[in-house]
Amino acid sequence: MRTIILLAGIMMSLSTVHADTSRFLWGAAFSSHQVEGGNDKSDWWDWEHVPGRIERGETTEVACDHYNRFREDFALAQQLGLNTVRLSVSWSRIEPSPGFFDPRELNHYRDVVMDLRARGIEPVVTLHHFTHPRWFHEAGGWTSAESPKLFAAFAEAVATALYPHVSIWITFNEPMVQITEGYLKGAYPPGISDFKTGVKVFENLVRAHAAAAKVLREHTPPSAKALAVHGVGIALNLNVFHPAHDPATEAGQEDLKGIAVLEHLSGWAALEALQTGHLAWDIPPIPALKKGHREALDVAEAAHSLDWVGVNYYSRYLIERDPSNDLGVRWIEPPGGGTYPEGMGEIVKSTERHLSDRLPIVVSENGIADALDAQRAGFIQRHLESLRGAISTGSDVRGYWYWSLTDNFEWNSGYSPRFGLVEIDYATLKRTVRPSARWYHDFIANHPEGP
Ligand code: BGC
C-alpha cells in the first residue's frame, strides 16, 4: 500500500500542468542531427566518418534514435510540464537532392509537431542547426551567392508542410558558431580556415535569414499572436567576456579592445544587421586581417527581420590580448570553470543595449554537461535567479529553454558530455528522467508566469 501511495506521489509530482503559453515559455531544446540517428545525407555524416575527427570515433548511425522514438521523448517533455519544445528539422532529410523535397520526411516532421501540439506543447522549429545536405556542401555551401535562395526554398517547403501548426520559428542556431567553426577554425564542416571567406559567409547567412524570415512570417498562423513570442527569431551564441587584467591597467584596456572585436563578431554585428539592414564590419587590424576590415554592406532585405531574439548562454571567459592568435585574443577559462550564473542577467542586459527594434528576448539555450546530475538543478536555479533579476529591472524576457531535453551527440566531442534532463543509456536507448528534471518540473509548476 505504502509503495502504491509513494508511486502515486511520484506520478503526481510529474503531473502535466502546462504553464500558460501566453505568459512565459518554459521548455527544453535539441537539434535533429544530435538525437535522430541515421542522417546519412548530411555533411556532418561525412565529417564524423573521417577517422580521428570525433572523440572515440563516435558517429550518429543511431544517436538517441529520436527519429523513431519522438513520441516517447515528447511524453517525457509533457510529464515535465514543459509548454514549449525547441527542435530542429533536418535539411538533408527533407531535401536530399537539390529541389527534391521528400514528402515522407515532411510528413514525418508534421507528425512530430502535431504530436507535440496534441500534448499541449508548442513546437519551436529551428531550420538550421549546423548541418546541411551533402549536395549543398558540394555546391559551395555558404560561400555560394546562391545559398540564400536555396535556404529560402527549403524554408518554404518546411513552412508550407507544417502550416498552420508552427507559430515560433528560428532561422539559424548560432550563425557565428557556424562561421567560426566551419570557415575560420575549420573545426566543423566544411573545414575551411580563411577569414575573408568567413566574412562572405556572414553576409550570405544574413541574406539567407532575411529570405527565410519573409517566407516564415507568411506561414505563421494568426493565432500565433496569443503566444508570449511568435514569428521569427534567431538563436545567438552569447558568452560573457571579461578582461583578464584589471581594466584600470594598460593590459586591461587592451583586453577590452579585444573583447569589443569578439562581441561585435559573435553577436552584435548580426543583431544590428537583422534590425537595420546594415551589416557593418568594424574590425581593427588583427593577425588574421593585417589591415583590419571596415565595410558597410547594404542588406536592406534583412531590416526588421526579427520578431524576437534568442540568447544561448552557457559561460564566461576571460579575454587576454594575444598577437599570436588569429583574432588577436586568447580565451581563458576562469579559475573554477566557465559557469557564471550572474552572466545570464548580464547578457540579457547587453543584448537589450543592442536592440533598436522592440524585440522580446527568449533564453533559447542554457545548460550544463553533468553526467552525475550533481550540479544541474543548482545551475538552472542560479541562472533563473539571475534572469529574474533582469526581468525585475525591466527586461522583456519571455521564455527559457534548457539545453537539452535528452543527452545527445555533442558534435566533435561525441556522446560523453551529458546535457540531458533525460539520461540516455546508449546501449539500450532507455530513457531515465534525471532528478534535476523533476526539480525543473516543480520550479515550472510554481512559476508559471516566469522565474
Ligand atoms: C549548440 C548545441 C550544443 C550545445 C552544448 C550549443 O552551442 O547549439 O548544438 O550541443 O551548445 O555544447
GROMACS .gro file of C-alpha atoms and ligand atoms in nm:
model
  463
    1MET     CA    1   0.000   0.000   0.000
    2ARG     CA    2   0.277   0.237   0.105
    3THR     CA    3   0.452   0.162  -0.222
    4ILE     CA    4   0.139   0.242  -0.417
    5ILE     CA    5   0.094   0.573  -0.236
    6LEU     CA    6   0.460   0.655  -0.291
    7LEU     CA    7   0.434   0.571  -0.661
    8ALA     CA    8   0.120   0.780  -0.691
    9GLY     CA    9   0.313   1.063  -0.526
   10ILE     CA   10   0.593   1.040  -0.780
   11MET     CA   11   0.343   1.031  -1.067
   12MET     CA   12   0.168   1.331  -0.918
   13SER     CA   13   0.493   1.515  -0.881
   14LEU     CA   14   0.532   1.485  -1.258
   15SER     CA   15   0.170   1.565  -1.332
   16THR     CA   16   0.118   1.758  -1.650
   17VAL     CA   17   0.017   2.111  -1.573
   18HIS     CA   18   0.148   2.330  -1.851
   19ALA     CA   19   0.237   2.687  -1.781
   20ASP     CA   20   0.034   2.935  -1.981
   21THR     CA   21   0.197   2.992  -2.322
   22SER     CA   22   0.071   3.349  -2.336
   23ARG     CA   23   0.287   3.439  -2.035
   24PHE     CA   24   0.616   3.255  -2.031
   25LEU     CA   25   0.758   2.978  -2.246
   26TRP     CA   26   0.917   2.704  -2.038
   27GLY     CA   27   1.092   2.440  -2.239
   28ALA     CA   28   1.387   2.234  -2.347
   29ALA     CA   29   1.577   2.227  -2.674
   30PHE     CA   30   1.755   1.982  -2.902
   31SER     CA   31   1.863   1.956  -3.267
   32SER     CA   32   1.787   1.690  -3.525
   33HIS     CA   33   2.136   1.564  -3.604
   34GLN     CA   34   2.228   1.534  -3.238
   35VAL     CA   35   1.943   1.298  -3.149
   36GLU     CA   36   1.769   1.149  -3.452
   37GLY     CA   37   2.020   0.898  -3.585
   38GLY     CA   38   2.067   0.797  -3.949
   39ASN     CA   39   2.104   1.141  -4.110
   40ASP     CA   40   2.326   0.988  -4.377
   41LYS     CA   41   2.277   1.254  -4.642
   42SER     CA   42   2.436   1.535  -4.448
   43ASP     CA   43   2.777   1.698  -4.447
   44TRP     CA   44   2.815   1.611  -4.076
   45TRP     CA   45   2.768   1.242  -4.152
   46ASP     CA   46   3.065   1.254  -4.386
   47TRP     CA   47   3.263   1.463  -4.138
   48GLU     CA   48   3.210   1.227  -3.845
   49HIS     CA   49   3.302   0.922  -4.053
   50VAL     CA   50   3.656   1.051  -4.112
   51PRO     CA   51   3.866   0.865  -3.854
   52GLY     CA   52   4.006   1.085  -3.579
   53ARG     CA   53   3.756   1.367  -3.608
   54ILE     CA   54   3.512   1.269  -3.334
   55GLU     CA   55   3.621   1.158  -2.990
   56ARG     CA   56   3.628   0.781  -2.953
   57GLY     CA   57   3.527   0.758  -3.321
   58GLU     CA   58   3.161   0.802  -3.229
   59THR     CA   59   2.906   0.855  -3.507
   60THR     CA   60   2.533   0.913  -3.542
   61GLU     CA   61   2.403   0.592  -3.702
   62VAL     CA   62   2.167   0.555  -3.407
   63ALA     CA   63   2.229   0.855  -3.180
   64CYS     CA   64   1.922   0.854  -2.947
   65ASP     CA   65   1.700   0.703  -3.219
   66HIS     CA   66   1.478   1.003  -3.158
   67TYR     CA   67   1.360   0.981  -3.521
   68ASN     CA   68   1.169   0.666  -3.425
   69ARG     CA   69   1.112   0.745  -3.057
   70PHE     CA   70   1.000   1.106  -3.068
   71ARG     CA   71   0.664   1.018  -2.910
   72GLU     CA   72   0.837   0.865  -2.611
   73ASP     CA   73   1.060   1.171  -2.573
   74PHE     CA   74   0.768   1.410  -2.604
   75ALA     CA   75   0.569   1.211  -2.347
   76LEU     CA   76   0.856   1.282  -2.107
   77ALA     CA   77   0.858   1.651  -2.202
   78GLN     CA   78   0.487   1.653  -2.128
   79GLN     CA   79   0.538   1.492  -1.790
   80LEU     CA   80   0.795   1.759  -1.710
   81GLY     CA   81   0.530   2.026  -1.762
   82LEU     CA   82   0.713   2.195  -2.050
   83ASN     CA   83   0.491   2.419  -2.260
   84THR     CA   84   0.743   2.451  -2.546
   85VAL     CA   85   0.992   2.216  -2.708
   86ARG     CA   86   1.257   2.359  -2.934
   87LEU     CA   87   1.357   2.114  -3.208
   88SER     CA   88   1.520   2.138  -3.548
   89VAL     CA   89   1.429   1.984  -3.881
   90SER     CA   90   1.696   1.812  -4.088
   91TRP     CA   91   1.755   1.987  -4.418
   92SER     CA   92   1.939   1.683  -4.557
   93ARG     CA   93   1.644   1.452  -4.488
   94ILE     CA   94   1.391   1.696  -4.631
   95GLU     CA   95   1.589   1.795  -4.942
   96PRO     CA   96   1.821   1.501  -5.011
   97SER     CA   97   1.891   1.626  -5.364
   98PRO     CA   98   1.861   1.981  -5.499
   99GLY     CA   99   1.499   2.084  -5.543
  100PHE     CA  100   1.351   1.748  -5.433
  101PHE     CA  101   1.157   1.790  -5.110
  102ASP     CA  102   1.082   1.443  -4.982
  103PRO     CA  103   0.711   1.426  -4.890
  104ARG     CA  104   0.772   1.135  -4.648
  105GLU     CA  105   1.016   1.341  -4.446
  106LEU     CA  106   0.792   1.648  -4.450
  107ASN     CA  107   0.511   1.423  -4.324
  108HIS     CA  108   0.742   1.293  -4.055
  109TYR     CA  109   0.804   1.643  -3.921
  110ARG     CA  110   0.435   1.718  -3.949
  111ASP     CA  111   0.374   1.416  -3.723
  112VAL     CA  112   0.642   1.549  -3.490
  113VAL     CA  113   0.487   1.893  -3.446
  114MET     CA  114   0.134   1.751  -3.432
  115ASP     CA  115   0.237   1.510  -3.158
  116LEU     CA  116   0.374   1.799  -2.952
  117ARG     CA  117   0.061   2.004  -3.005
  118ALA     CA  118  -0.160   1.711  -2.907
  119ARG     CA  119   0.028   1.712  -2.576
  120GLY     CA  120  -0.033   2.083  -2.523
  121ILE     CA  121   0.329   2.166  -2.610
  122GLU     CA  122   0.406   2.445  -2.855
  123PRO     CA  123   0.672   2.340  -3.107
  124VAL     CA  124   0.956   2.585  -3.175
  125VAL     CA  125   1.115   2.492  -3.505
  126THR     CA  126   1.475   2.571  -3.599
  127LEU     CA  127   1.558   2.542  -3.967
  128HIS     CA  128   1.937   2.540  -3.944
  129HIS     CA  129   2.135   2.386  -3.661
  130PHE     CA  130   2.484   2.340  -3.811
  131THR     CA  131   2.412   2.060  -4.062
  132HIS     CA  132   2.349   2.071  -4.438
  133PRO     CA  133   2.263   1.836  -4.720
  134ARG     CA  134   2.574   1.687  -4.879
  135TRP     CA  135   2.480   1.843  -5.215
  136PHE     CA  136   2.466   2.191  -5.059
  137HIS     CA  137   2.813   2.143  -4.918
  138GLU     CA  138   2.938   2.021  -5.257
  139ALA     CA  139   2.780   2.323  -5.429
  140GLY     CA  140   2.996   2.559  -5.222
  141GLY     CA  141   2.785   2.580  -4.906
  142TRP     CA  142   2.752   2.927  -4.761
  143THR     CA  143   3.026   3.069  -4.981
  144SER     CA  144   2.793   3.046  -5.280
  145ALA     CA  145   2.589   3.350  -5.381
  146GLU     CA  146   2.302   3.107  -5.444
  147SER     CA  147   2.291   2.992  -5.081
  148PRO     CA  148   2.030   3.242  -4.951
  149LYS     CA  149   1.793   3.144  -5.232
  150LEU     CA  150   1.846   2.773  -5.167
  151PHE     CA  151   1.783   2.818  -4.796
  152ALA     CA  152   1.465   3.017  -4.863
  153ALA     CA  153   1.334   2.736  -5.087
  154PHE     CA  154   1.395   2.487  -4.805
  155ALA     CA  155   1.221   2.725  -4.561
  156GLU     CA  156   0.923   2.747  -4.793
  157ALA     CA  157   0.891   2.368  -4.820
  158VAL     CA  158   0.902   2.330  -4.442
  159ALA     CA  159   0.670   2.622  -4.367
  160THR     CA  160   0.414   2.503  -4.619
  161ALA     CA  161   0.419   2.144  -4.494
  162LEU     CA  162   0.390   2.243  -4.129
  163TYR     CA  163   0.126   2.513  -4.172
  164PRO     CA  164  -0.064   2.606  -3.955
  165HIS     CA  165   0.095   2.408  -3.672
  166VAL     CA  166   0.408   2.614  -3.608
  167SER     CA  167   0.395   2.965  -3.465
  168ILE     CA  168   0.753   3.010  -3.343
  169TRP     CA  169   1.047   2.978  -3.581
  170ILE     CA  170   1.424   3.006  -3.556
  171THR     CA  171   1.610   3.051  -3.882
  172PHE     CA  172   1.966   2.989  -3.760
  173ASN     CA  173   2.110   2.843  -3.447
  174GLU     CA  174   2.431   3.023  -3.357
  175PRO     CA  175   2.526   3.155  -3.701
  176MET     CA  176   2.856   3.273  -3.560
  177VAL     CA  177   2.947   2.923  -3.445
  178GLN     CA  178   2.880   2.801  -3.798
  179ILE     CA  179   3.114   3.071  -3.929
  180THR     CA  180   3.384   3.034  -3.665
  181GLU     CA  181   3.395   2.656  -3.655
  182GLY     CA  182   3.318   2.593  -4.023
  183TYR     CA  183   3.500   2.875  -4.201
  184LEU     CA  184   3.752   3.030  -3.961
  185LYS     CA  185   3.882   2.744  -3.746
  186GLY     CA  186   3.790   2.462  -3.980
  187ALA     CA  187   3.672   2.251  -3.687
  188TYR     CA  188   3.326   2.177  -3.833
  189PRO     CA  189   3.233   2.107  -4.195
  190PRO     CA  190   3.332   2.235  -4.447
  191GLY     CA  191   3.660   2.261  -4.252
  192ILE     CA  192   3.770   2.591  -4.408
  193SER     CA  193   4.005   2.828  -4.231
  194ASP     CA  194   4.000   3.163  -4.405
  195PHE     CA  195   3.891   3.496  -4.263
  196LYS     CA  196   3.779   3.655  -4.588
  197THR     CA  197   3.563   3.353  -4.667
  198GLY     CA  198   3.414   3.384  -4.319
  199VAL     CA  199   3.316   3.745  -4.389
  200LYS     CA  200   3.143   3.643  -4.714
  201VAL     CA  201   2.963   3.361  -4.537
  202PHE     CA  202   2.843   3.604  -4.272
  203GLU     CA  203   2.681   3.818  -4.539
  204ASN     CA  204   2.518   3.515  -4.701
  205LEU     CA  205   2.379   3.394  -4.369
  206VAL     CA  206   2.225   3.737  -4.306
  207ARG     CA  207   2.069   3.732  -4.653
  208ALA     CA  208   1.951   3.373  -4.604
  209HIS     CA  209   1.791   3.465  -4.273
  210ALA     CA  210   1.612   3.757  -4.438
  211ALA     CA  211   1.481   3.549  -4.729
  212ALA     CA  212   1.363   3.271  -4.497
  213ALA     CA  213   1.209   3.516  -4.248
  214LYS     CA  214   0.983   3.654  -4.519
  215VAL     CA  215   0.855   3.306  -4.603
  216LEU     CA  216   0.816   3.201  -4.240
  217ARG     CA  217   0.620   3.512  -4.149
  218GLU     CA  218   0.381   3.442  -4.436
  219HIS     CA  219   0.331   3.094  -4.290
  220THR     CA  220   0.279   3.189  -3.926
  221PRO     CA  221  -0.091   3.149  -3.840
  222PRO     CA  222  -0.283   3.449  -3.697
  223SER     CA  223  -0.343   3.250  -3.376
  224ALA     CA  224   0.031   3.279  -3.304
  225LYS     CA  225  -0.027   3.625  -3.160
  226ALA     CA  226  -0.169   3.468  -2.844
  227LEU     CA  227   0.174   3.330  -2.755
  228ALA     CA  228   0.438   3.503  -2.544
  229VAL     CA  229   0.653   3.522  -2.858
  230HIS     CA  230   0.571   3.428  -3.215
  231GLY     CA  231   0.714   3.457  -3.563
  232VAL     CA  232   1.082   3.463  -3.646
  233GLY     CA  233   1.378   3.453  -3.412
  234ILE     CA  234   1.745   3.367  -3.428
  235ALA     CA  235   1.948   3.194  -3.156
  236LEU     CA  236   2.272   3.383  -3.095
  237ASN     CA  237   2.559   3.230  -2.903
  238LEU     CA  238   2.641   3.495  -2.649
  239ASN     CA  239   2.915   3.439  -2.397
  240VAL     CA  240   3.011   3.679  -2.124
  241PHE     CA  241   3.362   3.814  -2.181
  242HIS     CA  242   3.555   3.981  -1.901
  243PRO     CA  243   3.905   4.131  -1.926
  244ALA     CA  244   4.181   3.906  -1.792
  245HIS     CA  245   4.359   4.209  -1.644
  246ASP     CA  246   4.237   4.493  -1.429
  247PRO     CA  247   4.069   4.741  -1.667
  248ALA     CA  248   4.249   5.022  -1.484
  249THR     CA  249   4.576   4.895  -1.631
  250GLU     CA  250   4.703   4.925  -1.985
  251ALA     CA  251   4.684   4.547  -2.026
  252GLY     CA  252   4.322   4.555  -1.911
  253GLN     CA  253   4.243   4.828  -2.166
  254GLU     CA  254   4.396   4.611  -2.439
  255ASP     CA  255   4.182   4.317  -2.322
  256LEU     CA  256   3.873   4.538  -2.350
  257LYS     CA  257   3.963   4.623  -2.711
  258GLY     CA  258   3.988   4.252  -2.787
  259ILE     CA  259   3.650   4.194  -2.621
  260ALA     CA  260   3.492   4.463  -2.838
  261VAL     CA  261   3.606   4.276  -3.151
  262LEU     CA  262   3.480   3.944  -3.019
  263GLU     CA  263   3.142   4.079  -2.917
  264HIS     CA  264   3.099   4.260  -3.246
  265LEU     CA  265   3.175   3.941  -3.436
  266SER     CA  266   2.989   3.694  -3.221
  267GLY     CA  267   2.666   3.879  -3.168
  268TRP     CA  268   2.615   4.245  -3.224
  269ALA     CA  269   2.702   4.277  -3.592
  270ALA     CA  270   2.439   4.018  -3.684
  271LEU     CA  271   2.182   4.156  -3.444
  272GLU     CA  272   2.228   4.504  -3.586
  273ALA     CA  273   2.207   4.382  -3.947
  274LEU     CA  274   1.884   4.193  -3.882
  275GLN     CA  275   1.724   4.507  -3.742
  276THR     CA  276   1.866   4.787  -3.955
  277GLY     CA  277   1.958   4.622  -4.285
  278HIS     CA  278   2.320   4.744  -4.250
  279LEU     CA  279   2.595   4.495  -4.191
  280ALA     CA  280   2.882   4.694  -4.052
  281TRP     CA  281   3.224   4.538  -4.029
  282ASP     CA  282   3.448   4.726  -3.795
  283ILE     CA  283   3.746   4.508  -3.721
  284PRO     CA  284   4.073   4.674  -3.629
  285PRO     CA  285   4.396   4.517  -3.754
  286ILE     CA  286   4.430   4.168  -3.607
  287PRO     CA  287   4.672   3.891  -3.701
  288ALA     CA  288   4.416   3.730  -3.936
  289LEU     CA  289   4.347   4.062  -4.108
  290LYS     CA  290   4.658   4.274  -4.110
  291LYS     CA  291   4.476   4.582  -4.232
  292GLY     CA  292   4.159   4.518  -4.039
  293HIS     CA  293   3.826   4.515  -4.213
  294ARG     CA  294   3.593   4.810  -4.238
  295GLU     CA  295   3.299   4.771  -4.465
  296ALA     CA  296   2.934   4.867  -4.460
  297LEU     CA  297   2.716   4.628  -4.655
  298ASP     CA  298   2.365   4.704  -4.755
  299VAL     CA  299   2.145   4.408  -4.664
  300ALA     CA  300   1.819   4.600  -4.686
  301GLU     CA  301   1.610   4.285  -4.708
  302ALA     CA  302   1.721   4.197  -4.352
  303ALA     CA  303   1.583   4.515  -4.194
  304HIS     CA  304   1.328   4.438  -3.919
  305SER     CA  305   1.351   4.067  -3.997
  306LEU     CA  306   1.326   3.954  -3.635
  307ASP     CA  307   1.019   3.923  -3.415
  308TRP     CA  308   1.219   3.815  -3.109
  309VAL     CA  309   1.578   3.736  -3.015
  310GLY     CA  310   1.709   3.408  -2.878
  311VAL     CA  311   2.003   3.416  -2.642
  312ASN     CA  312   2.207   3.097  -2.600
  313TYR     CA  313   2.410   3.148  -2.285
  314TYR     CA  314   2.647   2.896  -2.132
  315SER     CA  315   2.959   3.051  -1.988
  316ARG     CA  316   3.202   3.328  -1.918
  317TYR     CA  317   3.556   3.363  -2.049
  318LEU     CA  318   3.845   3.586  -1.954
  319ILE     CA  319   3.993   3.755  -2.257
  320GLU     CA  320   4.355   3.849  -2.299
  321ARG     CA  321   4.530   4.016  -2.590
  322ASP     CA  322   4.743   3.764  -2.777
  323PRO     CA  323   4.909   3.871  -3.102
  324SER     CA  324   4.991   3.510  -3.190
  325ASN     CA  325   4.623   3.423  -3.229
  326ASP     CA  326   4.422   3.496  -3.546
  327LEU     CA  327   4.173   3.718  -3.370
  328GLY     CA  328   4.439   3.879  -3.156
  329VAL     CA  329   4.288   3.747  -2.835
  330ARG     CA  330   4.315   3.444  -2.614
  331TRP     CA  331   4.022   3.288  -2.433
  332ILE     CA  332   4.094   3.176  -2.081
  333GLU     CA  333   3.861   2.963  -1.876
  334PRO     CA  334   3.828   3.139  -1.540
  335PRO     CA  335   3.954   2.958  -1.230
  336GLY     CA  336   3.676   2.723  -1.119
  337GLY     CA  337   3.534   2.691  -1.472
  338GLY     CA  338   3.321   2.896  -1.703
  339THR     CA  339   2.992   2.858  -1.519
  340TYR     CA  340   2.881   3.207  -1.424
  341PRO     CA  341   2.510   3.237  -1.343
  342GLU     CA  342   2.524   3.616  -1.297
  343GLY     CA  343   2.615   3.628  -1.664
  344MET     CA  344   2.258   3.532  -1.753
  345GLY     CA  345   2.128   3.871  -1.644
  346GLU     CA  346   2.438   4.049  -1.778
  347ILE     CA  347   2.396   3.902  -2.124
  348VAL     CA  348   2.025   3.986  -2.134
  349LYS     CA  349   2.105   4.348  -2.045
  350SER     CA  350   2.380   4.378  -2.303
  351THR     CA  351   2.156   4.221  -2.568
  352GLU     CA  352   1.896   4.486  -2.491
  353ARG     CA  353   2.151   4.761  -2.539
  354HIS     CA  354   2.185   4.637  -2.899
  355LEU     CA  355   1.815   4.641  -2.978
  356SER     CA  356   1.688   4.919  -3.199
  357ASP     CA  357   1.364   4.730  -3.272
  358ARG     CA  358   1.150   4.650  -2.970
  359LEU     CA  359   1.217   4.277  -2.953
  360PRO     CA  360   1.136   4.041  -2.669
  361ILE     CA  361   1.412   3.802  -2.560
  362VAL     CA  362   1.398   3.428  -2.501
  363VAL     CA  363   1.680   3.227  -2.346
  364SER     CA  364   1.694   2.980  -2.631
  365GLU     CA  365   1.964   2.761  -2.471
  366ASN     CA  366   2.129   2.732  -2.132
  367GLY     CA  367   2.265   2.411  -1.992
  368ILE     CA  368   2.540   2.209  -1.833
  369ALA     CA  369   2.708   1.877  -1.912
  370ASP     CA  370   2.673   1.688  -1.586
  371ALA     CA  371   2.664   1.309  -1.611
  372LEU     CA  372   2.619   1.266  -1.237
  373ASP     CA  373   2.341   1.524  -1.223
  374ALA     CA  374   2.503   1.671  -0.914
  375GLN     CA  375   2.507   2.031  -1.036
  376ARG     CA  376   2.229   2.064  -1.291
  377ALA     CA  377   1.939   2.172  -1.066
  378GLY     CA  378   2.160   2.430  -0.890
  379PHE     CA  379   2.292   2.550  -1.227
  380ILE     CA  380   1.942   2.607  -1.362
  381GLN     CA  381   1.821   2.764  -1.039
  382ARG     CA  382   2.106   3.017  -1.020
  383HIS     CA  383   2.070   3.111  -1.386
  384LEU     CA  384   1.696   3.159  -1.339
  385GLU     CA  385   1.757   3.376  -1.033
  386SER     CA  386   1.981   3.596  -1.242
  387LEU     CA  387   1.715   3.604  -1.513
  388ARG     CA  388   1.456   3.700  -1.254
  389GLY     CA  389   1.682   3.988  -1.152
  390ALA     CA  390   1.695   4.111  -1.512
  391ILE     CA  391   1.318   4.082  -1.551
  392SER     CA  392   1.253   4.264  -1.226
  393THR     CA  393   1.459   4.555  -1.353
  394GLY     CA  394   1.257   4.580  -1.671
  395SER     CA  395   1.397   4.324  -1.915
  396ASP     CA  396   1.143   4.175  -2.153
  397VAL     CA  397   1.229   3.805  -2.130
  398ARG     CA  398   0.953   3.569  -2.240
  399GLY     CA  399   1.098   3.220  -2.219
  400TYR     CA  400   1.370   2.980  -2.109
  401TRP     CA  401   1.466   2.661  -2.293
  402TYR     CA  402   1.706   2.430  -2.118
  403TRP     CA  403   1.968   2.256  -2.335
  404SER     CA  404   1.894   1.974  -2.368
  405LEU     CA  405   1.582   1.760  -2.336
  406THR     CA  406   1.789   1.441  -2.360
  407ASP     CA  407   2.156   1.353  -2.370
  408ASN     CA  408   2.282   1.376  -2.726
  409PHE     CA  409   2.567   1.376  -2.976
  410GLU     CA  410   2.783   1.670  -2.879
  411TRP     CA  411   2.946   1.725  -3.221
  412ASN     CA  412   3.323   1.665  -3.217
  413SER     CA  413   3.307   1.560  -2.851
  414GLY     CA  414   3.083   1.264  -2.926
  415TYR     CA  415   2.844   1.128  -2.666
  416SER     CA  416   3.035   1.182  -2.342
  417PRO     CA  417   2.907   1.532  -2.247
  418ARG     CA  418   2.571   1.471  -2.081
  419PHE     CA  419   2.349   1.777  -2.112
  420GLY     CA  420   2.012   1.600  -2.081
  421LEU     CA  421   1.726   1.648  -1.842
  422VAL     CA  422   1.667   1.290  -1.951
  423GLU     CA  423   1.951   1.042  -1.945
  424ILE     CA  424   2.004   0.814  -2.244
  425ASP     CA  425   2.157   0.473  -2.195
  426TYR     CA  426   2.322   0.441  -2.536
  427ALA     CA  427   2.347   0.060  -2.507
  428THR     CA  428   1.973   0.008  -2.460
  429LEU     CA  429   1.835   0.351  -2.559
  430LYS     CA  430   1.643   0.352  -2.232
  431ARG     CA  431   1.535   0.697  -2.117
  432THR     CA  432   1.558   0.793  -1.750
  433VAL     CA  433   1.433   1.122  -1.611
  434ARG     CA  434   1.710   1.276  -1.402
  435PRO     CA  435   1.637   1.420  -1.055
  436SER     CA  436   1.720   1.770  -1.183
  437ALA     CA  437   1.441   1.733  -1.439
  438ARG     CA  438   1.196   1.669  -1.156
  439TRP     CA  439   1.330   1.980  -0.988
  440TYR     CA  440   1.275   2.175  -1.312
  441HIS     CA  441   0.921   2.039  -1.333
  442ASP     CA  442   0.842   2.163  -0.983
  443PHE     CA  443   1.002   2.501  -1.049
  444ILE     CA  444   0.792   2.549  -1.362
  445ALA     CA  445   0.477   2.440  -1.178
  446ASN     CA  446   0.547   2.702  -0.911
  447HIS     CA  447   0.647   2.977  -1.156
  448PRO     CA  448   0.404   2.960  -1.448
  449GLU     CA  449   0.450   3.329  -1.521
  450GLY     CA  450   0.828   3.318  -1.540
  451PRO     CA  451   1.119   3.289  -1.298
  452BGC     C1  452   2.471   2.428  -2.955
  452BGC     C2  453   2.434   2.283  -2.931
  452BGC     C3  454   2.533   2.218  -2.838
  452BGC     C4  455   2.535   2.296  -2.709
  452BGC     C5  456   2.621   2.238  -2.598
  452BGC     C6  457   2.517   2.500  -2.831
  452BGC     O1  458   2.612   2.594  -2.863
  452BGC     O2  459   2.363   2.496  -3.014
  452BGC     O3  460   2.424   2.218  -3.053
  452BGC     O4  461   2.503   2.084  -2.815
  452BGC     O5  462   2.581   2.425  -2.736
  452BGC     O6  463   2.755   2.245  -2.628
   0.00000   0.00000   0.00000
